């Protein structure tokens, strides 16, 4: 629920997976993690919260997102907490980890999403939903493009049905450039998160300093042999371990707690 003028939102809860947790957008000036320590990230949601906090002195923020979570886990573990916190604003993005698994049914996923959105909207909060990026430029993911498109069309319909804000990342041409992504090709880097934060603020009608419409300068031609070496390295360092976790039934988020489980003010450094 928004207010007139510059007051904006007083409280914001972010719900989701690694995209909303903020991988791989490092916290500014953060010291290197100790051995075995979980790396914490900033991400687009933190960036949005930082901007909202500038407009509302009593602003509070919670981020319940945990990397690797499936839609069932997000709906069961995070949505009830978000409902109980009763914020003015909730962002909800789920389904990406499901869609890349064999046998995922985008129609069934959409039914789960719709039920959760109904509960979130029943609190009176403004809700922000997301389509994902178009996977046509990703060699392995492009095979799942039809499944992604069906689910994101459902997301559009759900946003329309329940009166949610929609952040359409499918149309964000700046995210089609690999310079917006980290080395794992699954998570955005700091620049990608900055672009998404700018788009979220634009959708909310909140003034911001960044423009989400980015045109990248031309890139130098890449030697095909170097490109093949990069692909092999990616398969070994990122895709292989991801497949291994799927086969073992484990997740990168197993045992991790949300980075901001309660509504609280942002640190003074923000």
CSV table of C-alpha atoms in Angstrom, one decimal, residues 162 171 182 186 191 237 242 262:
chain,number,residue,atom,x,y,z
A,162,UNK,CA,-4.7,-10.1,-8.7
A,171,UNK,CA,11.9,-7.6,-22.5
A,182,UNK,CA,28.5,-13.9,-13.6
A,186,UNK,CA,22.9,-18.6,-14.1
A,191,UNK,CA,25.5,-4.8,-13.2
A,237,UNK,CA,33.2,-25.7,-12.8
A,242,UNK,CA,24.9,-28.4,-10.5
A,262,UNK,CA,12.8,-10.0,10.2
